[in-house]
PDB file of C-alpha atoms in Angstrom:
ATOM      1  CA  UNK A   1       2.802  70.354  92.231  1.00 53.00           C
ATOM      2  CA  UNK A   2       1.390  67.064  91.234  1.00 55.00           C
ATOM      3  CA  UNK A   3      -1.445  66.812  88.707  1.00 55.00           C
ATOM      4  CA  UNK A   4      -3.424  63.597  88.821  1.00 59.00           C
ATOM      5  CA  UNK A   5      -6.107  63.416  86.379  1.00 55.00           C
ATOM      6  CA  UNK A   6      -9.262  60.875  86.268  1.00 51.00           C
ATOM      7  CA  UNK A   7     -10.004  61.082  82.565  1.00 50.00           C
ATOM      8  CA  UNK A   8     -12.026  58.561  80.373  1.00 52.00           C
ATOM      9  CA  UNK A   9     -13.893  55.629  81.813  1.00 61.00           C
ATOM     10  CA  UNK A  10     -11.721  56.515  85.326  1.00 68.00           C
ATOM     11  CA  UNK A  11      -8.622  55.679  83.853  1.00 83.00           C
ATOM     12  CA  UNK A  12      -6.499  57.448  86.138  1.00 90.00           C
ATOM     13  CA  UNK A  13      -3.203  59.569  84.224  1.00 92.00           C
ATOM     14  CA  UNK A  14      -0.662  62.072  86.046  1.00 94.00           C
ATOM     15  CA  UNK A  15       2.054  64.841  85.023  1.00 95.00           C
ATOM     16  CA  UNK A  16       4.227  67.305  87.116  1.00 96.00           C
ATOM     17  CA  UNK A  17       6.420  67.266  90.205  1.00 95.00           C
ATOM     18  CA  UNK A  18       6.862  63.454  91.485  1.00 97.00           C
ATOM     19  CA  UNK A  19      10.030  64.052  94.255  1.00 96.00           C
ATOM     20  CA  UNK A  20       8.448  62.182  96.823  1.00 96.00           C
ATOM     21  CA  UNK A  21       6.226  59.907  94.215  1.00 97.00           C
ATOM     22  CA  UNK A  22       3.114  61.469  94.865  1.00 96.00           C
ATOM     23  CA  UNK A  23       1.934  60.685  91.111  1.00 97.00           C
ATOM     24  CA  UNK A  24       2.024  56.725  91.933  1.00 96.00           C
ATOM     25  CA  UNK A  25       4.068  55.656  88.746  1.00 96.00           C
ATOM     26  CA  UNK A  26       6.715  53.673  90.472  1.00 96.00           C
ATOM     27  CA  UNK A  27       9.909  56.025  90.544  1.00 97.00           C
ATOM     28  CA  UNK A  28      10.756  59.428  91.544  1.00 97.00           C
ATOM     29  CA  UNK A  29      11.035  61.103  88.081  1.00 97.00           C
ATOM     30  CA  UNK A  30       9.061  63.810  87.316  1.00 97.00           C
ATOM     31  CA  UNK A  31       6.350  63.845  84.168  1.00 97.00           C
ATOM     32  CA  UNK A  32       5.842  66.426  81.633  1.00 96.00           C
ATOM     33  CA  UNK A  33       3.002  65.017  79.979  1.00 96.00           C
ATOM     34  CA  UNK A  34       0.699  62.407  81.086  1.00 95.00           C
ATOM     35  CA  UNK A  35       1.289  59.035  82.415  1.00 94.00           C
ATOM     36  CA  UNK A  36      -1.019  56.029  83.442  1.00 92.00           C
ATOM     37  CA  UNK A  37      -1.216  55.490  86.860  1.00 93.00           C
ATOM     38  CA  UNK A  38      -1.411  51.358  86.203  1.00 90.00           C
ATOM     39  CA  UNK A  39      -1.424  50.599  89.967  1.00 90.00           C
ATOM     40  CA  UNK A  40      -4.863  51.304  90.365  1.00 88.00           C
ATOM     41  CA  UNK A  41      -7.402  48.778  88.600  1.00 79.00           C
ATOM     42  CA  UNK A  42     -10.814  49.711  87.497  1.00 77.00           C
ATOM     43  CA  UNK A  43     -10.273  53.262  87.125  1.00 84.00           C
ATOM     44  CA  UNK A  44     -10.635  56.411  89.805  1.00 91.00           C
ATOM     45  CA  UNK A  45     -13.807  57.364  91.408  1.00 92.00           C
ATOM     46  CA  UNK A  46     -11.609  60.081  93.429  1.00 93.00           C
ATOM     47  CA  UNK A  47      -8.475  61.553  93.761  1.00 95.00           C
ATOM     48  CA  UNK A  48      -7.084  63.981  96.594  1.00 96.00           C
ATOM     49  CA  UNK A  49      -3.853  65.379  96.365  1.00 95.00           C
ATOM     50  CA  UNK A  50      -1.971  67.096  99.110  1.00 93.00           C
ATOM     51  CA  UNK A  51       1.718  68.790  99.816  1.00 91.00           C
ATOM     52  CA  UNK A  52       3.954  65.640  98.811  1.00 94.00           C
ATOM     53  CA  UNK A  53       1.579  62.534  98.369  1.00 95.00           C
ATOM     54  CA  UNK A  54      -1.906  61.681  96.735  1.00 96.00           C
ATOM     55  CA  UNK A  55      -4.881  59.562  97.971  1.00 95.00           C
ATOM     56  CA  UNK A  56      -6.839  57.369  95.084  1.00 95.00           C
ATOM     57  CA  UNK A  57     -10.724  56.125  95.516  1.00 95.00           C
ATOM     58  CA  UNK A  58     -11.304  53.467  92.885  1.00 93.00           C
ATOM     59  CA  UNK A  59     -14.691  52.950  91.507  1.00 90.00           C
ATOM     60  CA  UNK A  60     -14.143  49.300  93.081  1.00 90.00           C
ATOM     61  CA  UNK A  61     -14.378  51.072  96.864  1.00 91.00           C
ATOM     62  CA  UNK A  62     -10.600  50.343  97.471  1.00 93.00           C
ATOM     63  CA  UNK A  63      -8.197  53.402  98.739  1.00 94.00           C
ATOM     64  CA  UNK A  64      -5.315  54.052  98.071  1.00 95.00           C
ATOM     65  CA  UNK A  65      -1.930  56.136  98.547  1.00 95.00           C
ATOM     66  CA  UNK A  66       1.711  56.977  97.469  1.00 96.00           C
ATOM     67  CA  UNK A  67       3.926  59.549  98.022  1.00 96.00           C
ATOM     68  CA  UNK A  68       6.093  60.985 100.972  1.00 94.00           C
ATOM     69  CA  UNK A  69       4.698  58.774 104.110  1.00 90.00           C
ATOM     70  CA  UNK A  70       5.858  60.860 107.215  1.00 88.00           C
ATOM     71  CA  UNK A  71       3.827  60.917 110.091  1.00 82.00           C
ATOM     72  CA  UNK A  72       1.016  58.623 108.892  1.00 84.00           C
ATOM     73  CA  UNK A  73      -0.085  61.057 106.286  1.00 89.00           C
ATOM     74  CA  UNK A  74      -0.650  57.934 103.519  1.00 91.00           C
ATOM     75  CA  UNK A  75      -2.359  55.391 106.332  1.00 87.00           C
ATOM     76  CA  UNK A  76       0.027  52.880 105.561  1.00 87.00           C
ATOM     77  CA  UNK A  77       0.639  52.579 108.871  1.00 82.00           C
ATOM     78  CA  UNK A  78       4.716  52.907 110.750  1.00 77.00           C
ATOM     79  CA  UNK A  79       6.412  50.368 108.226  1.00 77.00           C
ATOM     80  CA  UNK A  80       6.305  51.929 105.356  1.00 80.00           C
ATOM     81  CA  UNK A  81       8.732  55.621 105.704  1.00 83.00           C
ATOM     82  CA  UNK A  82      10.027  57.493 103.205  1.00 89.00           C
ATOM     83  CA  UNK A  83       8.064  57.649  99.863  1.00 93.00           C
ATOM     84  CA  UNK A  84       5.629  55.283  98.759  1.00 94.00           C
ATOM     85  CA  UNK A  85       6.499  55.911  94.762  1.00 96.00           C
ATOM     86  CA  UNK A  86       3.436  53.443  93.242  1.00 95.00           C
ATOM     87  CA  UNK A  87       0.152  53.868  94.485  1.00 94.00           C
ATOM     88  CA  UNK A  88      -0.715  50.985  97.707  1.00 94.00           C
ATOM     89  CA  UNK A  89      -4.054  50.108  98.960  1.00 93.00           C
ATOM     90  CA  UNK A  90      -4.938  50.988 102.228  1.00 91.00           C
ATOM     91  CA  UNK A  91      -6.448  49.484 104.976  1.00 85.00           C
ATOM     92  CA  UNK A  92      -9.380  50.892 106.773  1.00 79.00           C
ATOM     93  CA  UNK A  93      -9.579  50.195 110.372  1.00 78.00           C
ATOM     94  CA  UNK A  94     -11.420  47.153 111.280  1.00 82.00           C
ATOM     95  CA  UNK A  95     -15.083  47.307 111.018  1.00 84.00           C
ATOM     96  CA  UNK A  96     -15.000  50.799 109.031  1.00 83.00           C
ATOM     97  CA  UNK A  97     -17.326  51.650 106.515  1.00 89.00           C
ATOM     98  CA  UNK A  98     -16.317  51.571 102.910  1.00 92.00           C
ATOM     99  CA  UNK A  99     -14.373  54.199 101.676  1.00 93.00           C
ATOM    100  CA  UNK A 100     -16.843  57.532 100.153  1.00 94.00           C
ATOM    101  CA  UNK A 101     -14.618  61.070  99.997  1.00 94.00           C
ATOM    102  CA  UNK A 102     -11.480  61.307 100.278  1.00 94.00           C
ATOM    103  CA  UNK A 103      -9.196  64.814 100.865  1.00 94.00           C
ATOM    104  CA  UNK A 104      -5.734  65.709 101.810  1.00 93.00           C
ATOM    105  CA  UNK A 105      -4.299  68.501 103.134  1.00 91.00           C
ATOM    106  CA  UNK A 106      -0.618  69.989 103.195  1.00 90.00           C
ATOM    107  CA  UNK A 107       0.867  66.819 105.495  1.00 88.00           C
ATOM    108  CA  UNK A 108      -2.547  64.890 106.681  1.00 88.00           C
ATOM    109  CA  UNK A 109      -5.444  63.047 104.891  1.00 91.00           C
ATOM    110  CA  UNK A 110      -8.805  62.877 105.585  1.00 91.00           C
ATOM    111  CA  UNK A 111     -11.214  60.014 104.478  1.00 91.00           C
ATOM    112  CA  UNK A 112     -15.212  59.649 104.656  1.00 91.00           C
ATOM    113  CA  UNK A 113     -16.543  56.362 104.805  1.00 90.00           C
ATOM    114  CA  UNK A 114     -19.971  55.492 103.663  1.00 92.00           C
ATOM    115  CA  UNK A 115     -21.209  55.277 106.928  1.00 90.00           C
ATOM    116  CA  UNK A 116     -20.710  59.198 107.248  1.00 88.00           C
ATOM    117  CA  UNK A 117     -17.376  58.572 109.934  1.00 86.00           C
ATOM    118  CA  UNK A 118     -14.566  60.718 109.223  1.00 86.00           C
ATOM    119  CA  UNK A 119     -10.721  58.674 109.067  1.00 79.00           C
ATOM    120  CA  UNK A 120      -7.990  61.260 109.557  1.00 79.00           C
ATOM    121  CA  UNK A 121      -4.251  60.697 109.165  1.00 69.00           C
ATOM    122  CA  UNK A 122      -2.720  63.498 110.670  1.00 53.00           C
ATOM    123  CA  UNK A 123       1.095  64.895 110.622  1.00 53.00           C
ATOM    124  CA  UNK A 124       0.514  65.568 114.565  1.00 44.00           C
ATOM    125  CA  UNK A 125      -0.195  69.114 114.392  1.00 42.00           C
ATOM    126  CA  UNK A 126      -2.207  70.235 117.275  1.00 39.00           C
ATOM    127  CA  UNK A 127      -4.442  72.913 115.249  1.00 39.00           C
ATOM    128  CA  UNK A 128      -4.427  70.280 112.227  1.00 42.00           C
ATOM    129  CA  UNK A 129      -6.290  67.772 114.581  1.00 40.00           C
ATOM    130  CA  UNK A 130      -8.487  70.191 116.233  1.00 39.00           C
ATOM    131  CA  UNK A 131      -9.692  71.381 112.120  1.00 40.00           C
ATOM    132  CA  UNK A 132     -10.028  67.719 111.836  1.00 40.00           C
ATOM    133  CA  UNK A 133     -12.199  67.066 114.620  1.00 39.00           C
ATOM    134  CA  UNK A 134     -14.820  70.108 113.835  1.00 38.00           C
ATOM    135  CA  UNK A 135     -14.756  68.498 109.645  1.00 41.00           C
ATOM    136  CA  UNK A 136     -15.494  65.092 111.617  1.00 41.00           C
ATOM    137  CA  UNK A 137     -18.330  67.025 113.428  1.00 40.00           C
ATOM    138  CA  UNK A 138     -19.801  68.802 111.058  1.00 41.00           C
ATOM    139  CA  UNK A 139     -20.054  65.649 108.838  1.00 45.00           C
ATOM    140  CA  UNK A 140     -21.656  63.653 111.018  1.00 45.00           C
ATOM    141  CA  UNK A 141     -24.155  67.177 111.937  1.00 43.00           C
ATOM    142  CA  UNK A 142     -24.967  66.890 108.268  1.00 46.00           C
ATOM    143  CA  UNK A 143     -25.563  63.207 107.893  1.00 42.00           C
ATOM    144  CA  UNK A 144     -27.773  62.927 111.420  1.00 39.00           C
ATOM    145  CA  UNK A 145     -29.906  65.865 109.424  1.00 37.00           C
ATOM    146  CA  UNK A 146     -29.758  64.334 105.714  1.00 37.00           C
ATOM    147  CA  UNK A 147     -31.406  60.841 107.632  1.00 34.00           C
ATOM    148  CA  UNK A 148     -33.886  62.895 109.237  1.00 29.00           C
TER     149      UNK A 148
END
């Protein structure tokens, strides 16, 4: 799978399978040794990756995506299909937090904002959504008892 790396000062590098573009370098080739990830200014706080696509947190608070983008899985919302081969910034919803954690799964992402709400695109999976409903609970469980 893919292998993206957050190495000195956040600079963000990545090697290995890129079919779908999950390492964000602009084309579909894959890497045997490292590459910049350029997209991405001011270096990675974060990175997730999941089955076919990635999700980026810079240390700048911005999100961000590439890879295979079926069923919502890089928040790019319904435009964008197929793959997504440099990393994109993504828009939270309106009024969301700034950006904290972020995670992926096999074909969904999950993302944390600051605020301690739980963003979720999902592939449509019934059980998928009902694991990320109970990680949306249990978050906010924790953060109601860290503010305590």
């Amino acid at each position: 799978g893919e292998a993206p790396v957050s190495a000195l000062h956040g600079a963000l590098y990545a090697c290995g399978s890129n079919s779908n573009g999950q390492l964000g370098l602009g084309h579909l080739e894959s890497q045997t040794e490292l590459q910049a990830v350029r997209a991405v200014r001011g270096g990675a706080r974060e990175v997730a990756c999941g089955g076919h696509h990635t999700l980026i947190l810079s240390h700048a608070g911005e999100l961000f995506s590439c890879g295979y983008s079926a069923h919502g899985r890089l928040g790019l919302g319904r435009d964008v299909r197929g793959h997504q081969t440099a990393a994109r910034r993504v828009a939270l919803p309106p009024g969301a937090a700034p950006p904290a954690q972020v995670a992926c799964g096999w074909a969904h992402s999950v993302v944390r904002a600051s605020d301690g709400r739980v963003v979720a695109h999902l592939d449509g999976a019934r059980r998928r959504q009902r694991d990320v409903l109970l990680i949306h609970e249990r978050v906010g469980a924790q953060d109601r008892h860290d503010r305590l």
